[in-house]
Amino acid sequence: MKFTDTLAAATARHRSMLCVGLDPEPARFPGAWKNDPARILDFCSRIVDATKDLVCAFKPQIAHFAAWRAEGQLEELLAYIRRVAPGVPVILDAKRGDIG
């Protein structure tokens, strides 16, 4: 299936044009997770769980993962999204230089 078809199907199924950005900032994590980059996957997967039936797409920002050397967690997150939200496309935001 083409990306545009997958996006249109998710938009229709969830009656939503909401694309959830996944831009983890460990300094902003809640409670005991605060400032713990090892919890990036946990944090993002909770967001996926809370929104998977409301979105037309997820958009992880690769620079946020790379800044914390968390590319492995990004790969795990992509696999997690495919598993728990089949049919919801992922748009990998791979631009650089737009964050401080």
C-alpha atoms as a printed R data frame, in Angstrom:
    type eleno elety resid chain resno       x      y      z
1   ATOM     1    CA   MET     A     1   0.000  0.000  0.000
2   ATOM     2    CA   LYS     A     2   1.260  3.481 -0.813
3   ATOM     3    CA   PHE     A     3   2.051  5.880  2.021
4   ATOM     4    CA   THR     A     4  -0.712  8.247  0.923
5   ATOM     5    CA   ASP     A     5  -3.226  5.401  0.970
6   ATOM     6    CA   THR     A     6  -2.128  4.351  4.465
7   ATOM     7    CA   LEU     A     7  -2.367  7.944  5.677
8   ATOM     8    CA   ALA     A     8  -5.825  8.395  4.132
9   ATOM     9    CA   ALA     A     9  -7.028  5.124  5.681
10  ATOM    10    CA   ALA     A    10  -5.771  6.077  9.165
11  ATOM    11    CA   THR     A    11  -7.308  9.544  8.806
12  ATOM    12    CA   ALA     A    12 -10.674  8.042  7.864
13  ATOM    13    CA   ARG     A    13 -10.547  5.231 10.451
14  ATOM    14    CA   HIS     A    14  -9.737  7.576 13.348
15  ATOM    15    CA   ARG     A    15 -11.651 10.535 11.914
16  ATOM    16    CA   SER     A    16  -8.613 12.636 12.675
17  ATOM    17    CA   MET     A    17  -5.889 14.668 11.020
18  ATOM    18    CA   LEU     A    18  -3.785 14.659 14.203
19  ATOM    19    CA   CYS     A    19  -0.116 13.830 13.712
20  ATOM    20    CA   VAL     A    20   1.663 13.292 17.030
21  ATOM    21    CA   GLY     A    21   5.265 14.449 17.178
22  ATOM    22    CA   LEU     A    22   7.604 12.378 19.303
23  ATOM    23    CA   ASP     A    23  10.378 14.786 20.316
24  ATOM    24    CA   PRO     A    24  11.701 13.431 23.622
25  ATOM    25    CA   GLU     A    25  13.317 15.897 26.016
26  ATOM    26    CA   PRO     A    26  14.462 13.965 29.121
27  ATOM    27    CA   ALA     A    27  14.697 17.220 31.118
28  ATOM    28    CA   ARG     A    28  10.909 17.481 30.758
29  ATOM    29    CA   PHE     A    29  10.061 13.868 31.651
30  ATOM    30    CA   PRO     A    30   7.810 13.380 34.672
31  ATOM    31    CA   GLY     A    31   8.871 12.244 38.123
32  ATOM    32    CA   ALA     A    32  11.655  9.692 38.456
33  ATOM    33    CA   TRP     A    33  12.164  9.638 34.675
34  ATOM    34    CA   LYS     A    34  13.304 13.267 34.626
35  ATOM    35    CA   ASN     A    35  16.751 13.684 33.029
36  ATOM    36    CA   ASP     A    36  17.006  9.949 32.291
37  ATOM    37    CA   PRO     A    37  17.627  9.415 28.568
38  ATOM    38    CA   ALA     A    38  17.408  5.652 29.121
39  ATOM    39    CA   ARG     A    39  13.640  6.202 29.514
40  ATOM    40    CA   ILE     A    40  13.096  7.756 26.069
41  ATOM    41    CA   LEU     A    41  11.490  4.577 24.699
42  ATOM    42    CA   ASP     A    42   9.269  4.241 27.761
43  ATOM    43    CA   PHE     A    43   8.153  7.866 27.525
44  ATOM    44    CA   CYS     A    44   7.405  7.773 23.801
45  ATOM    45    CA   SER     A    45   5.689  4.388 23.917
46  ATOM    46    CA   ARG     A    46   3.316  5.718 26.593
47  ATOM    47    CA   ILE     A    47   2.402  8.581 24.262
48  ATOM    48    CA   VAL     A    48   1.808  6.080 21.460
49  ATOM    49    CA   ASP     A    49  -0.401  3.972 23.733
50  ATOM    50    CA   ALA     A    50  -2.450  7.016 24.765
51  ATOM    51    CA   THR     A    51  -2.990  8.306 21.226
52  ATOM    52    CA   LYS     A    52  -2.847  5.344 18.834
53  ATOM    53    CA   ASP     A    53  -6.607  5.374 18.236
54  ATOM    54    CA   LEU     A    54  -6.733  9.161 17.755
55  ATOM    55    CA   VAL     A    55  -4.008  9.890 15.204
56  ATOM    56    CA   CYS     A    56  -3.455  9.727 11.487
57  ATOM    57    CA   ALA     A    57   0.345  9.455 11.950
58  ATOM    58    CA   PHE     A    58   3.264  9.535 14.364
59  ATOM    59    CA   LYS     A    59   6.313 11.728 13.678
60  ATOM    60    CA   PRO     A    60   9.462 10.985 15.678
61  ATOM    61    CA   GLN     A    61  12.160 13.668 15.414
62  ATOM    62    CA   ILE     A    62  15.447 11.835 14.785
63  ATOM    63    CA   ALA     A    63  17.607 14.721 16.068
64  ATOM    64    CA   HIS     A    64  16.079 14.411 19.544
65  ATOM    65    CA   PHE     A    65  16.978 10.722 19.655
66  ATOM    66    CA   ALA     A    66  20.438 11.305 18.177
67  ATOM    67    CA   ALA     A    67  21.215 14.041 20.711
68  ATOM    68    CA   TRP     A    68  20.935 11.408 23.452
69  ATOM    69    CA   ARG     A    69  22.603  8.619 21.444
70  ATOM    70    CA   ALA     A    70  19.219  6.896 21.520
71  ATOM    71    CA   GLU     A    71  19.014  5.729 17.904
72  ATOM    72    CA   GLY     A    72  18.515  2.172 19.175
73  ATOM    73    CA   GLN     A    73  15.525  3.344 21.201
74  ATOM    74    CA   LEU     A    74  14.162  5.010 18.056
75  ATOM    75    CA   GLU     A    75  14.414  1.701 16.185
76  ATOM    76    CA   GLU     A    76  12.611 -0.038 19.061
77  ATOM    77    CA   LEU     A    77   9.955  2.682 19.057
78  ATOM    78    CA   LEU     A    78   9.321  2.234 15.330
79  ATOM    79    CA   ALA     A    79   8.900 -1.524 15.841
80  ATOM    80    CA   TYR     A    80   6.592 -0.839 18.789
81  ATOM    81    CA   ILE     A    81   4.405  1.503 16.728
82  ATOM    82    CA   ARG     A    82   4.141 -1.090 13.952
83  ATOM    83    CA   ARG     A    83   3.106 -3.696 16.525
84  ATOM    84    CA   VAL     A    84   0.555 -1.723 18.583
85  ATOM    85    CA   ALA     A    85  -0.723  0.690 15.940
86  ATOM    86    CA   PRO     A    86  -0.731 -1.226 12.664
87  ATOM    87    CA   GLY     A    87  -2.020  0.906  9.870
88  ATOM    88    CA   VAL     A    88  -0.877  4.169 11.447
89  ATOM    89    CA   PRO     A    89   1.965  5.556  9.342
90  ATOM    90    CA   VAL     A    90   5.203  6.941 10.710
91  ATOM    91    CA   ILE     A    91   6.756 10.089  9.292
92  ATOM    92    CA   LEU     A    92  10.405 10.261 10.293
93  ATOM    93    CA   ASP     A    93  11.307 13.890 10.843
94  ATOM    94    CA   ALA     A    94  14.938 13.861  9.751
95  ATOM    95    CA   LYS     A    95  15.657 17.561  9.353
96  ATOM    96    CA   ARG     A    96  18.615 18.933 11.280
97  ATOM    97    CA   GLY     A    97  19.622 22.289 12.636
98  ATOM    98    CA   ASP     A    98  16.193 23.390 13.796
99  ATOM    99    CA   ILE     A    99  16.762 22.713 17.517
100 ATOM   100    CA   GLY     A   100  19.263 24.323 19.856
